[in-house]
Coordinates of C-alpha atoms in Angstrom, one line a residue:
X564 CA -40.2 -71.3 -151.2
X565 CA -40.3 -74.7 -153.2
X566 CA -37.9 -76.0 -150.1
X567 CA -40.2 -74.5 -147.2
X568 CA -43.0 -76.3 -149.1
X569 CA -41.2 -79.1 -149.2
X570 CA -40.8 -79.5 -145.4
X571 CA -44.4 -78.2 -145.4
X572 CA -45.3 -81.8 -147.4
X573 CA -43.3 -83.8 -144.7
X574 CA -45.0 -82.5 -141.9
X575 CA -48.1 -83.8 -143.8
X576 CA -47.0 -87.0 -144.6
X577 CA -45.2 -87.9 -141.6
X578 CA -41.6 -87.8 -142.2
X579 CA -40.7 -84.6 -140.6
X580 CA -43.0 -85.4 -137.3
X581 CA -44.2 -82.2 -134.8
X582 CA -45.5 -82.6 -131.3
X583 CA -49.5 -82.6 -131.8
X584 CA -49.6 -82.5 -135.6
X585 CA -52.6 -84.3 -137.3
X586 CA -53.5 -83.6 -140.9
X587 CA -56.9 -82.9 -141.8
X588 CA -57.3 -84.0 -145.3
X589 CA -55.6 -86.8 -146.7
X590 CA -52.5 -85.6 -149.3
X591 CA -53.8 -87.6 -152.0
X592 CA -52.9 -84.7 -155.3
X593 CA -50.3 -83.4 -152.9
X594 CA -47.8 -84.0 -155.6
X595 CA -50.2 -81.9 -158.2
X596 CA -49.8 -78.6 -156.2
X597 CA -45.8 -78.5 -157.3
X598 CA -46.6 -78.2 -161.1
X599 CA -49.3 -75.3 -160.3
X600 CA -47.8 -72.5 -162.1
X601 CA -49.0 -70.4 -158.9
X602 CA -48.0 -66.9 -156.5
X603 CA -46.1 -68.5 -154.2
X604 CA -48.9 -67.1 -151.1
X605 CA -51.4 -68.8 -153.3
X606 CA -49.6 -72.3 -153.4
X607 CA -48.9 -71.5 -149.7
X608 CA -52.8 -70.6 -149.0
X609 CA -53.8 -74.3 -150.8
X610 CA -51.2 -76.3 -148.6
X611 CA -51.5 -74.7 -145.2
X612 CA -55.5 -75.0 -145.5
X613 CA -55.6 -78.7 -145.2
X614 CA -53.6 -78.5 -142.2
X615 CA -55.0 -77.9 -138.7
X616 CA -54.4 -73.6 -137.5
X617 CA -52.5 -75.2 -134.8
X618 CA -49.6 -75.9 -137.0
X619 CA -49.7 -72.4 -138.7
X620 CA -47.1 -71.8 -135.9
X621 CA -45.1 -74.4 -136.0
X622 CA -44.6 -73.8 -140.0
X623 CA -43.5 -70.5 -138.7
X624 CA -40.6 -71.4 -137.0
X625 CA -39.0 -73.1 -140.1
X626 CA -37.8 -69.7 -142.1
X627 CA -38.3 -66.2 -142.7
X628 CA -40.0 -66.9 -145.7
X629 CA -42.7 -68.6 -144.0
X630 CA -43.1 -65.7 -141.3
X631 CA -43.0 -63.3 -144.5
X632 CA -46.0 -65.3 -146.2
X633 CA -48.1 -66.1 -143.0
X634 CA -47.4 -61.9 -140.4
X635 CA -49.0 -59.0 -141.4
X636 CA -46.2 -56.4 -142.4
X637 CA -47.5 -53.3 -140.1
X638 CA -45.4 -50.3 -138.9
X639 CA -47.1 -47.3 -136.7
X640 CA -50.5 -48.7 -136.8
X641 CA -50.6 -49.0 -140.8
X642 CA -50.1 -52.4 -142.6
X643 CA -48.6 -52.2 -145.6
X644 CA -49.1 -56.0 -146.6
X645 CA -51.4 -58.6 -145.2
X646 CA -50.0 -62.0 -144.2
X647 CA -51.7 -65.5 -144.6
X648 CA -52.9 -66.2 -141.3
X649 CA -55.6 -63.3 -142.1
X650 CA -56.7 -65.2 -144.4
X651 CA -56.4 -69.0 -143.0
X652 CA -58.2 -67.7 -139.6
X653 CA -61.4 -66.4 -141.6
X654 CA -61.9 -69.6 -143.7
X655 CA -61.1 -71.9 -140.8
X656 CA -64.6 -70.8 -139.4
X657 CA -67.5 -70.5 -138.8
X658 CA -66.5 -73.1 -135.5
X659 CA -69.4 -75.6 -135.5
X660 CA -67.8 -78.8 -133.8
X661 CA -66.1 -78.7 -130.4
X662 CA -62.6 -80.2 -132.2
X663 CA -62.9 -76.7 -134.1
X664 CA -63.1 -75.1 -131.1
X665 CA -60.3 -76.9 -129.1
X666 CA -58.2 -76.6 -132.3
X667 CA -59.1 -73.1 -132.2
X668 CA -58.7 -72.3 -128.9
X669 CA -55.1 -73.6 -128.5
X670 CA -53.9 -71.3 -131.2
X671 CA -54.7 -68.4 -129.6
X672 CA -52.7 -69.9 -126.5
X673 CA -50.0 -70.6 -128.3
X674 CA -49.7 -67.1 -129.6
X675 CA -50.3 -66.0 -126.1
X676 CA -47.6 -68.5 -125.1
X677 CA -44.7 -67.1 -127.5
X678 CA -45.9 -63.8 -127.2
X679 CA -46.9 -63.1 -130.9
X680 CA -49.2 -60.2 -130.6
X681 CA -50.1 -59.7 -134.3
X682 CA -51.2 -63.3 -134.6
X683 CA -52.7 -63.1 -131.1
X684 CA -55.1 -60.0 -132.6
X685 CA -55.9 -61.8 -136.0
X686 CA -57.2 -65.1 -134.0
X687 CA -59.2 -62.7 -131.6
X688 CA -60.8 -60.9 -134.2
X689 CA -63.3 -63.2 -135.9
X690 CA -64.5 -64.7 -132.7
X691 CA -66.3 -61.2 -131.7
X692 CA -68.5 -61.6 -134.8
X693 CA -71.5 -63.4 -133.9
X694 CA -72.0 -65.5 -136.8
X695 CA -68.1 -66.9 -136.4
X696 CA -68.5 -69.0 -133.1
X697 CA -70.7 -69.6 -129.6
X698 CA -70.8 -66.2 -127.6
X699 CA -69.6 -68.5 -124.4
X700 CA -66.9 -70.2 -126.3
X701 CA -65.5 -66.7 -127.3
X702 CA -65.8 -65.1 -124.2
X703 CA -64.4 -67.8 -122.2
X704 CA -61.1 -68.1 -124.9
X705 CA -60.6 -64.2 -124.3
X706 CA -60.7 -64.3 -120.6
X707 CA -58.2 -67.3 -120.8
X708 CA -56.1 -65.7 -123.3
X709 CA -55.8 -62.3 -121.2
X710 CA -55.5 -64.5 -117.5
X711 CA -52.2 -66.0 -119.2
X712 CA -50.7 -63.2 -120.5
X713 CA -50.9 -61.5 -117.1
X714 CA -49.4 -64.8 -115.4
X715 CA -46.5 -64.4 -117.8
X716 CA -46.1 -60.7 -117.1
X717 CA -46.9 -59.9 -121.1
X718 CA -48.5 -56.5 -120.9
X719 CA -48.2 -56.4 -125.0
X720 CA -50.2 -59.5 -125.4
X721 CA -52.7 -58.2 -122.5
X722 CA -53.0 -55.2 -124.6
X723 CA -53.8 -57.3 -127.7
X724 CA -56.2 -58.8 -126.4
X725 CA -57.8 -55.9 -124.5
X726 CA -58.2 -54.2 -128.2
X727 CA -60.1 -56.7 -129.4
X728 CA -62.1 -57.2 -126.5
X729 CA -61.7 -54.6 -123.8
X730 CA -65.1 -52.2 -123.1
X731 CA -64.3 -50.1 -125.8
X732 CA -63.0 -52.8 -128.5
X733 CA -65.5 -54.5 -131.9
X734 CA -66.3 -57.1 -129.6
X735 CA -68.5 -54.9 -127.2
X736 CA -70.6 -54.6 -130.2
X737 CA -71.6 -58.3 -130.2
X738 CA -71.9 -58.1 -126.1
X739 CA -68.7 -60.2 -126.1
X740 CA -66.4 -57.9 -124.6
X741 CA -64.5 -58.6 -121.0
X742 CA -65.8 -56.7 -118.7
X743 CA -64.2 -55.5 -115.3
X744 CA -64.1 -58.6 -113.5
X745 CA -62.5 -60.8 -116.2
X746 CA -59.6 -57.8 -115.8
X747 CA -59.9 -58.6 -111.4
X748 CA -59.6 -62.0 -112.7
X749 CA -56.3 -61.4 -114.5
X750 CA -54.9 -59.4 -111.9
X751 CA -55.7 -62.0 -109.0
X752 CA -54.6 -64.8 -111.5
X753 CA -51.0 -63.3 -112.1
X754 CA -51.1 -62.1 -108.2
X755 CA -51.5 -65.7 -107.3
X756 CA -49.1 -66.8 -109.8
X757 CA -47.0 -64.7 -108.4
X758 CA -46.6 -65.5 -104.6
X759 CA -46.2 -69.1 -106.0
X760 CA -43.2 -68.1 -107.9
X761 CA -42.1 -65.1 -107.0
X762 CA -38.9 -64.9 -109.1
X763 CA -40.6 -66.4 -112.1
X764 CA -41.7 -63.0 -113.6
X765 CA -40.0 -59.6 -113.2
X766 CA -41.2 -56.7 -111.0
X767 CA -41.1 -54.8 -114.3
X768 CA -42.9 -56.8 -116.2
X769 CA -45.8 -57.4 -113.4
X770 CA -46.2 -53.7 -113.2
X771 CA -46.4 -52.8 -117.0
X772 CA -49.2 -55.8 -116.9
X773 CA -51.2 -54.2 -113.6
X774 CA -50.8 -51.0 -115.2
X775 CA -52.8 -52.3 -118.2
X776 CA -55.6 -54.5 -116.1
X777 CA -56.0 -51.0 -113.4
X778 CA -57.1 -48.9 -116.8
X779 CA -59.7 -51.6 -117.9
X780 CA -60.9 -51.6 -114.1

C-alpha cells in the first residue's frame, strides 16, 4: 500500500502528471500522513479526500490494491465489503458550487465511459436525495449518463442507471426519476448514433440496450 500511496503523493505534487488532475488542497503535512500509525483504507480515505472525485478513477488504474480499497466487494446482489468510493462520494457533497457539479458530473461520465457499473450506481445514488444537489442538475446528469450508455451499446450501465433512477427506483421518491421520454431520448440518441456509425456498436449490443429502454417505455 505504502507504494500505491506513494504514486498517490506524486499525482499530488506534480511529478507523476495525469490528464485533468488539479489538487484541491495544498499537500502541506503530506509528509505527516506516512508516520500515521493508521488501517491502510483510513490513510487511503485522508489522502484521496483532498483530491478532486475525478481522479478517484484514475488512482484506480494504478493496482489491484487500489481497486480493492476504493469497489464495493458484491456477489449475487449482497456486498460483503464496502469500498472507498462509498464513502468519498457522500462527503464530497452536498454540491453547492457549479465546479462541484462539473467535477461531479464528469465522474459519473467517466464511469459511464469505462463501463464501471458499481461506481456508476454509488455516484447516482446521492444525487436522488434532495438535500445532496439541484433537482435539475441531477436530473439532467442521469438523462446524460443513460443517453451515453445507450450510444455505446452498454445495456449493464443503462441498467445502472435505470435502478437508481428508472420509475420504480429511490429517486422517484424525490420526483427525480427519468421518466419515459428521457428513455425515447436514449433510444433516438443511440438510433442516431447509430446510422452515423453503423459499424461502431454491435447489433448485439444495440438490442440488449433497446431491450432495456422498451421496458422503461
Amino acid at each position: 500500500f505504502r507504494q500505491a500511496a506513494a504514486r498517490a503523493m506524486a499525482l499530488a505534487d506534480g511529478s507523476l502528471a495525469l490528464p485533468g488532475l488539479q489538487v484541491r488542497e495544498p499537500w502541506a503535512s503530506k509528509a505527516q500522513l506516512f508516520q500515521l500509525a493508521l488501517h491502510d483504507a483510513t490513510t487511503a480515505y485522508l489522502v484521496l479526500r483532498m483530491l478532486p472525485p475525478r481522479t478517484w478513477w484514475q488512482l484506480r488504474s494504478l493496482s489491484s490494491e487500489w481497486r480493492q480499497l476504493l469497489d464495493d466487494a458484491c456477489a449475487g446482489g449482497r456486498c460483503e465489503r464496502f469500498g472507498l468510493v462509498r464513502v468519498l462520494v457522500e462527503s464530497f457533497g452536498p454540491l453547492l458550487t457549479a465546479n462541484e457539479e462539473l467535477d461531479f458530473a464528469g465522474c459519473v461520465y467517466r464511469a459511464v465511459h469505462y463501463g464501471s457499473t458499481g461506481p456508476l450506481q454509488q455516484l447516482l445514488r446521492p444525487l436522488a436525495m434532495s438535500s445532496w444537489s439541484r433537482r435539475t442538475f441531477a436530473h439532467a446528469v442521469a438523462r446524460e449518463a443513460l443517453v451515453q450508455a445507450a450510444v455505446a451499446g452498454d445495456a449493464a450501465a443503462c441498467i445502472a442507471v435505470l435502478q437508481e433512477y428508472g420509475p420504480e427506483s429511490p429517486a422517484a421518491r424525490s420526483r427525480r426519476n427519468l421518466s419515459k421520454d428521457d428513455a425515447n431520448a436514449a433510444m433516438q440518441a443511440a438510433a442516431d448514433w447509430h446510422q452515423m456509425s453503423p459499424d461502431d456498436v454491435p447489433a448485439k449490443s444495440r438490442k440488449a440496450v433497446d431491450e432495456v429502454l422498451q421496458a422503461v417505455c
